[in-house]
Amino acid sequence: MIESLFVLSPTGKVIIEKHWHELIPRRVVDFFNDQVSKAMAEGEDVTREDVLPIIASPKYQLINVYRDGLTYLSPVTKEVDPMMVFEFLHRIPDIMQEYFGQVSETVIKENFVTVYQLLEEMMDDGFPLTTEPNSLKEIVPAPNILNKVITTMGATTSVSTRKMPHGMSNLPWRKAGVKYNSNEIFFDIVEEIDAIVDSTGKAVSCEAHGTIQTNSRLSGMPDLTLSFVNPRLVDDCSFHQSVRFNKWESDKVLSFVPPDGHFRLMSYRVNLPSQQNLPIQVKPSINVGANGAKFDITVSLRNTDGKPVENVVLTLPLHKSTTTLTAQCNVGHSEAAANAGYNIGVEFLINSHSLSGLKVDVLKLFNESYKPYKGVRTMTKAGRYQVRA
């Protein structure tokens, strides 16, 4: 079970906390912040994202998720499935994104009552209960001007604004009676490339982490089947709870009744072969001398299917002893770099391109008579992409 939750600001201060069993003292947060500081001090290139997701303390296992500058921390003492905890911690910012449009320290403080109500409904006695946006919106109303005025005045809204569920179907993720004048569904396939590339341009390791984000605006109770051109490319799949897993296992198709609105249909990983042609090639040449260093970095396009590469950023960390930097670019502009080693960080974005080759084939609809519009977009961008100089 999940006993407590602390949401921490970028500076490590508690923004909101919730305890479903006994009160866990805040000194566990102090211990966690100390461990994070120690981990980040171990190397100049260690960032907050590199901190271990589970940190052991004398009494607790500190399971934590870091997203958008905020830390979601759950100390657990008893035997618990860590993946269940991670999934719940990720679901919290997903729900807040659905309610408020964005997630930040300021947003949580401005909507404190709503956030607290959501935590009350999402967990029952330490076990996840209601975690689907459509179901939650039937219970906890989205914030409006009246709610915010009442909250600012310090009044409680737990009784006056709480709604009891109505119009729910037998599927917890979808409301009954949904109607649209125009029935349409959109799929965004987004792939992040994690790669380590040596100075010759050869990939030491390379894999794609993809998600299929979906926006469903379909009437009634549509039953969908989505097939792919090459589904056996993907590994380590995880699905929205609406997906019938047995159908994927047997036929490699996604069969599901979608929630209404935005949701993540599927996440996956693709191991890319070492000879895989990456979208761009970066060739660094760095010569270090007694009185300084000279570097020359060449960037060229490779495998993009003719699609333009946008938002290309190269980050060359320099040593703390660096006093001056002179850099010239034949395209774009240069800026000061951070303190670290000689691994070059690469960022890029390619629209209408999937490096793994995963493509949507056919969408079939059952249980309804209309023919929906299907929109598909693909995007490839750099994740943790480093070139060794």
Coordinates of C-alpha atoms in Angstrom, one line a residue:
M1 CA 0.0 0.0 0.0
I2 CA 1.0 3.7 -0.4
E3 CA 1.2 5.3 3.0
S4 CA 2.1 9.0 2.3
L5 CA 2.8 11.4 -0.5
F6 CA 4.9 14.5 -0.5
V7 CA 5.0 16.9 -3.5
L8 CA 8.3 18.9 -3.4
S9 CA 9.2 22.1 -5.1
P10 CA 12.3 22.5 -7.2
T11 CA 14.1 23.7 -4.0
G12 CA 13.0 20.6 -2.1
K13 CA 10.3 22.3 0.0
V14 CA 6.9 20.6 0.6
I15 CA 4.1 22.0 -1.5
I16 CA 1.4 19.5 -0.4
E17 CA 1.4 16.3 1.6
K18 CA -1.2 13.6 2.1
H19 CA -1.2 10.7 4.6
W20 CA -3.5 7.7 4.1
H21 CA -2.3 5.9 7.3
E22 CA 0.0 7.1 10.1
L23 CA 1.6 10.5 9.8
I24 CA 5.1 10.3 8.5
P25 CA 7.3 13.2 9.8
R26 CA 8.8 15.7 7.4
R27 CA 12.3 14.8 8.5
V28 CA 12.1 12.0 5.9
V29 CA 12.0 14.8 3.3
D30 CA 15.1 16.4 4.8
F31 CA 16.9 13.0 4.5
F32 CA 15.7 12.7 0.9
N33 CA 16.9 16.2 0.0
D34 CA 20.3 15.4 1.5
Q35 CA 20.7 12.2 -0.5
V36 CA 19.7 14.1 -3.7
S37 CA 22.3 16.8 -3.0
K38 CA 25.0 14.1 -2.3
A39 CA 24.1 12.3 -5.6
M40 CA 24.3 15.5 -7.6
A41 CA 27.7 16.4 -6.1
E42 CA 29.3 13.2 -7.2
G43 CA 30.0 14.5 -10.7
E44 CA 29.7 17.7 -12.7
D45 CA 27.5 16.0 -15.3
V46 CA 25.1 14.5 -12.8
T47 CA 21.6 16.1 -13.0
R48 CA 18.4 15.6 -11.0
E49 CA 17.2 13.1 -13.5
D50 CA 20.1 10.9 -12.7
V51 CA 19.1 10.4 -9.0
L52 CA 18.0 6.9 -8.2
P53 CA 14.2 6.4 -8.3
I54 CA 14.4 4.4 -5.0
I55 CA 16.5 5.7 -2.1
A56 CA 16.9 3.6 1.1
S57 CA 16.6 5.4 4.4
P58 CA 16.9 3.8 7.9
K59 CA 13.2 3.2 8.1
Y60 CA 11.7 3.8 4.6
Q61 CA 12.2 3.1 1.0
L62 CA 11.8 6.5 -0.7
I63 CA 10.2 6.0 -4.1
N64 CA 10.3 9.2 -6.1
V65 CA 9.4 10.5 -9.5
Y66 CA 10.8 13.8 -10.9
R67 CA 8.7 15.6 -13.5
D68 CA 8.6 19.2 -14.7
G69 CA 10.8 20.4 -11.8
L70 CA 8.6 18.8 -9.1
T71 CA 9.3 15.7 -7.1
Y72 CA 6.6 13.2 -6.1
L73 CA 7.9 11.3 -3.1
S74 CA 6.3 8.3 -1.4
P75 CA 8.0 6.7 1.6
V76 CA 7.0 3.1 2.0
T77 CA 7.7 0.7 4.9
K78 CA 5.9 -2.5 4.0
E79 CA 6.2 -4.9 1.1
V80 CA 4.8 -3.1 -2.0
D81 CA 4.9 -3.5 -5.8
P82 CA 7.2 -0.5 -6.7
M83 CA 5.8 -0.4 -10.2
M84 CA 2.3 0.2 -8.8
V85 CA 3.7 3.1 -6.8
F86 CA 5.6 4.6 -9.8
E87 CA 2.4 4.3 -11.9
F88 CA 0.4 6.1 -9.3
L89 CA 3.0 8.9 -8.8
H90 CA 3.1 9.5 -12.6
R91 CA -0.7 9.5 -12.7
I92 CA -0.9 12.5 -10.2
P93 CA 0.8 15.0 -12.5
D94 CA -1.1 13.5 -15.5
I95 CA -4.4 14.2 -13.7
M96 CA -3.3 17.7 -12.7
Q97 CA -2.3 18.4 -16.3
E98 CA -5.8 17.3 -17.4
Y99 CA -7.5 19.6 -14.8
F100 CA -5.2 22.7 -14.9
G101 CA -3.5 22.6 -18.3
Q102 CA 0.0 22.8 -16.7
V103 CA 1.7 21.6 -13.5
S104 CA 3.9 23.8 -11.4
E105 CA 4.4 24.9 -7.8
T106 CA 2.3 28.0 -8.4
V107 CA -0.6 26.0 -10.0
I108 CA -0.7 23.6 -7.1
K109 CA -0.8 26.4 -4.6
E110 CA -3.6 28.2 -6.5
N111 CA -5.7 25.1 -6.7
F112 CA -4.8 23.5 -3.4
V113 CA -8.3 22.5 -2.4
T114 CA -8.9 20.8 -5.8
V115 CA -5.6 19.0 -5.7
Y116 CA -6.3 17.7 -2.2
Q117 CA -9.8 16.5 -3.2
L118 CA -8.3 14.7 -6.1
L119 CA -5.8 12.9 -3.9
E120 CA -8.7 11.9 -1.6
E121 CA -10.6 10.3 -4.5
M122 CA -7.6 8.7 -6.2
M123 CA -6.6 6.6 -3.2
D124 CA -8.6 4.5 -0.7
D125 CA -6.8 3.2 2.4
G126 CA -3.5 3.3 0.6
F127 CA -4.6 1.6 -2.6
P128 CA -5.3 3.4 -6.0
L129 CA -9.1 3.8 -6.5
T130 CA -10.2 6.3 -9.1
T131 CA -7.5 7.4 -11.4
E132 CA -9.3 8.0 -14.7
P133 CA -9.9 11.7 -15.6
N134 CA -13.5 11.1 -16.8
S135 CA -14.5 9.4 -13.6
L136 CA -12.7 12.0 -11.4
K137 CA -14.4 14.9 -13.2
E138 CA -17.8 13.4 -12.2
I139 CA -16.7 13.6 -8.6
V140 CA -14.4 16.6 -8.3
P141 CA -15.4 19.6 -10.4
A142 CA -12.7 21.4 -12.4
P143 CA -11.7 24.7 -10.8
N144 CA -13.7 27.8 -11.7
I145 CA -13.7 31.4 -10.5
L146 CA -16.2 30.6 -7.7
N147 CA -14.0 27.8 -6.4
K148 CA -10.9 30.0 -6.4
V149 CA -12.7 32.8 -4.6
I150 CA -13.9 30.4 -1.9
T151 CA -10.4 29.0 -1.6
T152 CA -8.8 32.4 -1.3
M153 CA -11.3 33.3 1.5
G154 CA -10.2 30.2 3.4
A155 CA -13.6 28.4 3.2
T156 CA -14.0 24.7 2.6
T157 CA -15.5 23.4 -0.7
S158 CA -15.5 19.7 0.2
V159 CA -19.3 19.6 0.7
S160 CA -20.6 22.4 -1.5
T161 CA -18.8 21.6 -4.7
R162 CA -18.4 17.8 -4.5
K163 CA -20.6 16.0 -7.1
M164 CA -21.7 12.5 -6.9
P165 CA -21.1 10.4 -10.1
H166 CA -23.9 10.3 -12.6
G167 CA -24.1 9.3 -16.2
M168 CA -21.2 6.8 -15.9
S169 CA -21.0 3.7 -18.0
N170 CA -19.9 0.3 -16.9
L171 CA -16.4 1.3 -18.1
P172 CA -14.8 3.4 -15.5
W173 CA -12.7 5.4 -18.0
R174 CA -15.6 6.5 -20.2
K175 CA -18.7 8.5 -19.6
A176 CA -22.1 7.4 -21.0
G177 CA -24.0 9.6 -23.4
V178 CA -21.0 11.3 -25.1
K179 CA -22.1 13.2 -28.3
Y180 CA -20.2 15.1 -30.9
N181 CA -21.3 16.7 -34.2
S182 CA -18.0 15.7 -35.8
N183 CA -16.6 12.4 -34.8
E184 CA -12.8 12.3 -35.0
I185 CA -9.8 10.7 -33.3
F186 CA -6.1 11.8 -33.4
F187 CA -3.0 9.8 -32.8
D188 CA 0.4 11.4 -32.0
I189 CA 3.3 9.0 -32.2
V190 CA 6.2 10.6 -30.4
E191 CA 9.6 8.9 -30.2
E192 CA 12.6 10.0 -28.1
I193 CA 16.0 8.6 -29.1
D194 CA 18.4 7.7 -26.4
A195 CA 21.9 7.1 -27.9
I196 CA 25.6 7.1 -27.1
V197 CA 27.6 7.8 -30.2
D198 CA 31.4 7.6 -30.4
S199 CA 33.6 10.2 -32.1
T200 CA 33.6 8.3 -35.4
G201 CA 29.8 8.5 -35.5
K202 CA 29.1 4.8 -34.6
A203 CA 26.3 4.2 -32.2
V204 CA 27.5 2.4 -29.0
S205 CA 23.9 2.1 -27.8
C206 CA 20.7 3.3 -29.3
E207 CA 17.0 2.8 -28.5
A208 CA 13.8 4.6 -29.1
H209 CA 11.2 5.3 -26.4
G210 CA 7.8 6.0 -27.9
T211 CA 4.3 7.0 -26.8
I212 CA 1.0 7.1 -28.7
Q213 CA -0.9 10.1 -27.4
T214 CA -4.6 10.1 -28.3
N215 CA -7.3 12.6 -28.4
S216 CA -10.7 10.9 -28.9
R217 CA -13.8 12.9 -29.8
L218 CA -16.2 10.1 -30.6
S219 CA -19.9 9.8 -29.8
G220 CA -21.6 6.9 -28.0
M221 CA -19.6 3.8 -27.1
P222 CA -17.2 3.2 -29.9
D223 CA -15.2 -0.1 -30.0
L224 CA -12.0 0.5 -31.9
T225 CA -9.3 -1.8 -33.5
L226 CA -6.1 -0.1 -34.5
S227 CA -3.5 -2.0 -36.5
F228 CA 0.1 -1.2 -37.5
V229 CA 2.1 -1.8 -40.6
N230 CA 5.0 -3.3 -38.6
P231 CA 3.9 -4.0 -35.0
R232 CA 6.6 -6.5 -34.2
L233 CA 9.2 -3.8 -34.1
V234 CA 8.2 -2.7 -30.6
D235 CA 9.2 -4.2 -27.2
D236 CA 8.3 -3.6 -23.6
C237 CA 4.8 -2.2 -24.3
S238 CA 2.5 -0.8 -21.7
F239 CA -1.1 0.2 -22.4
H240 CA -4.0 2.2 -21.2
Q241 CA -6.3 0.1 -19.2
S242 CA -8.9 0.2 -22.0
V243 CA -6.7 -1.9 -24.3
R244 CA -7.5 -5.6 -24.4
F245 CA -4.1 -7.2 -23.8
N246 CA -5.0 -10.6 -25.1
K247 CA -5.8 -9.2 -28.5
W248 CA -2.4 -7.5 -28.7
E249 CA -0.7 -10.7 -27.6
S250 CA -2.4 -12.8 -30.2
D251 CA -2.9 -10.5 -33.2
K252 CA -0.6 -7.5 -32.5
V253 CA -3.5 -5.0 -32.8
L254 CA -4.9 -2.6 -30.3
S255 CA -8.6 -3.3 -29.4
F256 CA -10.2 -0.8 -27.0
V257 CA -13.1 1.4 -26.1
P258 CA -11.4 4.8 -25.8
P259 CA -11.8 7.4 -23.0
D260 CA -13.3 10.7 -24.0
G261 CA -10.6 13.3 -24.6
H262 CA -6.8 13.1 -24.2
F263 CA -5.1 9.9 -22.9
R264 CA -1.9 7.9 -23.5
L265 CA -2.9 4.8 -25.5
M266 CA 0.5 3.0 -25.5
S267 CA 4.1 3.3 -24.5
Y268 CA 6.9 1.2 -26.0
R269 CA 10.6 0.7 -26.6
V270 CA 12.5 -0.2 -29.7
N271 CA 16.0 -1.5 -29.7
L272 CA 17.7 0.1 -32.7
P273 CA 20.6 -1.8 -34.3
S274 CA 24.1 -0.4 -33.9
Q275 CA 24.3 0.1 -37.6
Q276 CA 21.1 2.2 -37.5
N277 CA 21.5 5.4 -39.4
L278 CA 20.7 8.1 -36.9
P279 CA 19.0 11.3 -38.1
I280 CA 22.1 13.5 -37.7
Q281 CA 25.8 12.8 -37.6
V282 CA 28.0 14.8 -35.2
K283 CA 31.8 14.6 -35.6
P284 CA 33.8 16.4 -32.9
S285 CA 37.5 17.2 -32.9
I286 CA 38.8 18.5 -29.6
N287 CA 42.5 19.3 -29.0
V288 CA 43.6 20.2 -25.5
G289 CA 46.9 22.1 -25.0
A290 CA 48.8 23.6 -22.2
N291 CA 47.2 27.1 -22.6
G292 CA 43.7 26.1 -23.8
A293 CA 41.8 24.0 -26.2
K294 CA 40.5 24.1 -29.8
F295 CA 37.4 22.3 -30.9
D296 CA 35.7 21.8 -34.3
I297 CA 32.3 20.1 -34.5
T298 CA 30.7 19.1 -37.8
V299 CA 27.0 18.3 -38.0
S300 CA 25.4 16.7 -41.1
L301 CA 22.0 15.2 -41.9
R302 CA 21.7 11.4 -42.5
N303 CA 18.5 9.5 -42.2
T304 CA 15.4 11.8 -42.2
D305 CA 13.4 10.7 -45.2
G306 CA 13.8 14.2 -46.6
K307 CA 12.2 15.8 -43.5
P308 CA 13.8 18.9 -42.1
V309 CA 15.6 18.7 -38.8
E310 CA 14.6 21.5 -36.4
N311 CA 15.7 23.0 -33.1
V312 CA 19.2 21.5 -33.3
V313 CA 21.2 22.3 -30.1
L314 CA 24.7 21.1 -29.3
T315 CA 25.9 21.4 -25.7
L316 CA 29.6 21.2 -25.1
P317 CA 30.3 21.3 -21.4
L318 CA 33.5 23.0 -20.4
H319 CA 35.7 22.6 -17.4
K320 CA 35.3 25.0 -14.4
S321 CA 38.7 26.5 -15.1
T322 CA 37.6 27.8 -18.5
T323 CA 37.8 31.7 -18.5
T324 CA 37.0 32.7 -22.0
L325 CA 35.2 31.1 -25.0
T326 CA 35.2 32.1 -28.6
A327 CA 33.0 30.1 -30.9
Q328 CA 31.7 30.6 -34.5
C329 CA 28.9 28.9 -36.2
N330 CA 28.2 28.9 -40.0
V331 CA 24.5 28.3 -39.2
G332 CA 22.7 29.4 -36.0
H333 CA 24.4 30.9 -33.0
S334 CA 26.7 30.0 -30.1
E335 CA 26.2 30.4 -26.4
A336 CA 28.2 29.8 -23.2
A337 CA 28.3 26.2 -22.1
A338 CA 27.9 24.5 -18.7
N339 CA 30.6 22.9 -16.5
A340 CA 31.3 19.2 -17.1
G341 CA 33.3 16.8 -19.2
Y342 CA 33.7 16.4 -23.0
N343 CA 30.5 14.5 -23.9
I344 CA 28.5 16.6 -26.3
G345 CA 24.7 16.7 -25.7
V346 CA 22.6 16.8 -28.8
E347 CA 19.0 18.0 -29.2
F348 CA 16.8 17.9 -32.3
L349 CA 13.3 17.6 -33.5
I350 CA 11.9 16.0 -36.7
N351 CA 8.2 16.3 -37.5
S352 CA 6.4 13.6 -39.6
H353 CA 9.2 11.1 -39.0
S354 CA 9.4 7.9 -37.0
L355 CA 13.0 6.5 -36.6
S356 CA 11.7 3.1 -35.5
G357 CA 9.5 2.8 -38.6
L358 CA 6.3 2.2 -36.6
K359 CA 3.3 3.3 -38.7
V360 CA -0.5 3.2 -38.2
D361 CA -2.3 1.1 -40.8
V362 CA -6.0 0.8 -40.3
L363 CA -8.6 2.0 -37.8
K364 CA -11.8 0.0 -37.6
L365 CA -14.9 1.0 -35.6
F366 CA -17.5 -1.3 -34.2
N367 CA -20.7 -0.7 -32.2
E368 CA -21.5 2.6 -33.9
S369 CA -22.7 3.5 -37.4
Y370 CA -20.7 6.6 -38.2
K371 CA -17.3 6.7 -39.9
P372 CA -14.8 8.7 -37.8
Y373 CA -12.0 10.9 -39.1
K374 CA -8.6 9.6 -38.2
G375 CA -5.6 11.9 -37.9
V376 CA -2.0 10.6 -37.4
R377 CA 1.1 12.6 -36.7
T378 CA 4.6 11.4 -36.0
M379 CA 7.6 13.1 -34.4
T380 CA 11.1 12.1 -33.5
K381 CA 13.2 14.0 -31.1
A382 CA 16.4 13.5 -29.1
G383 CA 16.2 12.1 -25.5
R384 CA 19.4 11.4 -23.7
Y385 CA 21.6 11.7 -26.8
Q386 CA 25.3 12.1 -26.3
V387 CA 28.4 12.1 -28.6
R388 CA 31.7 11.2 -27.0
A389 CA 34.4 13.5 -28.1

